[in-house]
Amino acid sequence: GFSYGEINLPQVIRKLEKEMKNAAKSLDFERAAQLRDQLKVLQEEAQRRRQS
């Protein structure tokens, strides 16, 4: 599987959230949906990290 290694998850999540809002604003719902799915995975990973 894909490993996020040492990336700064909160920073990446914020960036994706901003991109998602912009995509939705420009009615690019397909892109917004892709970003939403990515965000879900990243947020789950961030939670796992906090628990370990």
mmCIF file with all atom_site columns, C-alpha atoms in Angstrom:
data_model
loop_
_atom_site.group_PDB
_atom_site.id
_atom_site.type_symbol
_atom_site.label_atom_id
_atom_site.label_alt_id
_atom_site.label_comp_id
_atom_site.label_asym_id
_atom_site.label_entity_id
_atom_site.label_seq_id
_atom_site.pdbx_PDB_ins_code
_atom_site.Cartn_x
_atom_site.Cartn_y
_atom_site.Cartn_z
_atom_site.occupancy
_atom_site.B_iso_or_equiv
_atom_site.pdbx_formal_charge
_atom_site.auth_seq_id
_atom_site.auth_comp_id
_atom_site.auth_asym_id
_atom_site.auth_atom_id
_atom_site.pdbx_PDB_model_num
ATOM 1  C CA . GLY A 1 1  ? 0.000   0.000  0.000   1.00 0.00 ? 1  GLY A CA 1
ATOM 2  C CA . PHE A 1 2  ? 0.854   3.645  -0.190  1.00 0.00 ? 2  PHE A CA 1
ATOM 3  C CA . SER A 1 3  ? 2.823   4.996  2.760   1.00 0.00 ? 3  SER A CA 1
ATOM 4  C CA . TYR A 1 4  ? 2.583   8.626  3.792   1.00 0.00 ? 4  TYR A CA 1
ATOM 5  C CA . GLY A 1 5  ? 5.878   8.366  5.606   1.00 0.00 ? 5  GLY A CA 1
ATOM 6  C CA . GLU A 1 6  ? 6.908   11.602 7.241   1.00 0.00 ? 6  GLU A CA 1
ATOM 7  C CA . ILE A 1 7  ? 4.699   14.063 5.396   1.00 0.00 ? 7  ILE A CA 1
ATOM 8  C CA . ASN A 1 8  ? 3.020   16.771 7.438   1.00 0.00 ? 8  ASN A CA 1
ATOM 9  C CA . LEU A 1 9  ? -0.541  15.448 7.335   1.00 0.00 ? 9  LEU A CA 1
ATOM 10 C CA . PRO A 1 10 ? -2.351  18.418 8.926   1.00 0.00 ? 10 PRO A CA 1
ATOM 11 C CA . GLN A 1 11 ? -0.680  20.714 6.401   1.00 0.00 ? 11 GLN A CA 1
ATOM 12 C CA . VAL A 1 12 ? -1.574  18.468 3.466   1.00 0.00 ? 12 VAL A CA 1
ATOM 13 C CA . ILE A 1 13 ? -5.156  18.120 4.724   1.00 0.00 ? 13 ILE A CA 1
ATOM 14 C CA . ARG A 1 14 ? -5.563  21.906 4.947   1.00 0.00 ? 14 ARG A CA 1
ATOM 15 C CA . LYS A 1 15 ? -4.191  22.297 1.428   1.00 0.00 ? 15 LYS A CA 1
ATOM 16 C CA . LEU A 1 16 ? -6.571  19.679 0.044   1.00 0.00 ? 16 LEU A CA 1
ATOM 17 C CA . GLU A 1 17 ? -9.540  21.226 1.848   1.00 0.00 ? 17 GLU A CA 1
ATOM 18 C CA . LYS A 1 18 ? -8.742  24.567 0.236   1.00 0.00 ? 18 LYS A CA 1
ATOM 19 C CA . GLU A 1 19 ? -8.405  22.924 -3.189  1.00 0.00 ? 19 GLU A CA 1
ATOM 20 C CA . MET A 1 20 ? -11.693 21.115 -2.670  1.00 0.00 ? 20 MET A CA 1
ATOM 21 C CA . LYS A 1 21 ? -13.525 24.353 -1.843  1.00 0.00 ? 21 LYS A CA 1
ATOM 22 C CA . ASN A 1 22 ? -12.036 26.013 -4.924  1.00 0.00 ? 22 ASN A CA 1
ATOM 23 C CA . ALA A 1 23 ? -13.059 23.083 -7.109  1.00 0.00 ? 23 ALA A CA 1
ATOM 24 C CA . ALA A 1 24 ? -16.601 23.217 -5.764  1.00 0.00 ? 24 ALA A CA 1
ATOM 25 C CA . LYS A 1 25 ? -16.711 26.973 -6.306  1.00 0.00 ? 25 LYS A CA 1
ATOM 26 C CA . SER A 1 26 ? -15.763 26.537 -9.950  1.00 0.00 ? 26 SER A CA 1
ATOM 27 C CA . LEU A 1 27 ? -18.369 23.764 -10.201 1.00 0.00 ? 27 LEU A CA 1
ATOM 28 C CA . ASP A 1 28 ? -15.678 21.143 -10.830 1.00 0.00 ? 28 ASP A CA 1
ATOM 29 C CA . PHE A 1 29 ? -17.548 18.556 -8.808  1.00 0.00 ? 29 PHE A CA 1
ATOM 30 C CA . GLU A 1 30 ? -15.581 15.605 -10.156 1.00 0.00 ? 30 GLU A CA 1
ATOM 31 C CA . ARG A 1 31 ? -12.336 17.134 -8.879  1.00 0.00 ? 31 ARG A CA 1
ATOM 32 C CA . ALA A 1 32 ? -14.004 18.075 -5.595  1.00 0.00 ? 32 ALA A CA 1
ATOM 33 C CA . ALA A 1 33 ? -15.175 14.472 -5.150  1.00 0.00 ? 33 ALA A CA 1
ATOM 34 C CA . GLN A 1 34 ? -11.676 13.115 -5.821  1.00 0.00 ? 34 GLN A CA 1
ATOM 35 C CA . LEU A 1 35 ? -10.218 15.509 -3.279  1.00 0.00 ? 35 LEU A CA 1
ATOM 36 C CA . ARG A 1 36 ? -12.898 14.568 -0.752  1.00 0.00 ? 36 ARG A CA 1
ATOM 37 C CA . ASP A 1 37 ? -11.983 10.893 -1.118  1.00 0.00 ? 37 ASP A CA 1
ATOM 38 C CA . GLN A 1 38 ? -8.290  11.696 -0.692  1.00 0.00 ? 38 GLN A CA 1
ATOM 39 C CA . LEU A 1 39 ? -9.071  13.782 2.370   1.00 0.00 ? 39 LEU A CA 1
ATOM 40 C CA . LYS A 1 40 ? -10.985 10.923 3.945   1.00 0.00 ? 40 LYS A CA 1
ATOM 41 C CA . VAL A 1 41 ? -7.959  8.638  3.603   1.00 0.00 ? 41 VAL A CA 1
ATOM 42 C CA . LEU A 1 42 ? -5.571  11.275 4.949   1.00 0.00 ? 42 LEU A CA 1
ATOM 43 C CA . GLN A 1 43 ? -7.795  12.098 7.914   1.00 0.00 ? 43 GLN A CA 1
ATOM 44 C CA . GLU A 1 44 ? -8.048  8.408  8.815   1.00 0.00 ? 44 GLU A CA 1
ATOM 45 C CA . GLU A 1 45 ? -4.261  8.137  8.602   1.00 0.00 ? 45 GLU A CA 1
ATOM 46 C CA . ALA A 1 46 ? -3.863  11.244 10.784  1.00 0.00 ? 46 ALA A CA 1
ATOM 47 C CA . GLN A 1 47 ? -6.156  9.715  13.389  1.00 0.00 ? 47 GLN A CA 1
ATOM 48 C CA . ARG A 1 48 ? -4.221  6.452  13.364  1.00 0.00 ? 48 ARG A CA 1
ATOM 49 C CA . ARG A 1 49 ? -1.034  8.402  13.985  1.00 0.00 ? 49 ARG A CA 1
ATOM 50 C CA . ARG A 1 50 ? -2.520  10.256 16.928  1.00 0.00 ? 50 ARG A CA 1
ATOM 51 C CA . GLN A 1 51 ? -3.573  6.962  18.511  1.00 0.00 ? 51 GLN A CA 1
ATOM 52 C CA . SER A 1 52 ? -0.212  5.204  18.170  1.00 0.00 ? 52 SER A CA 1
#
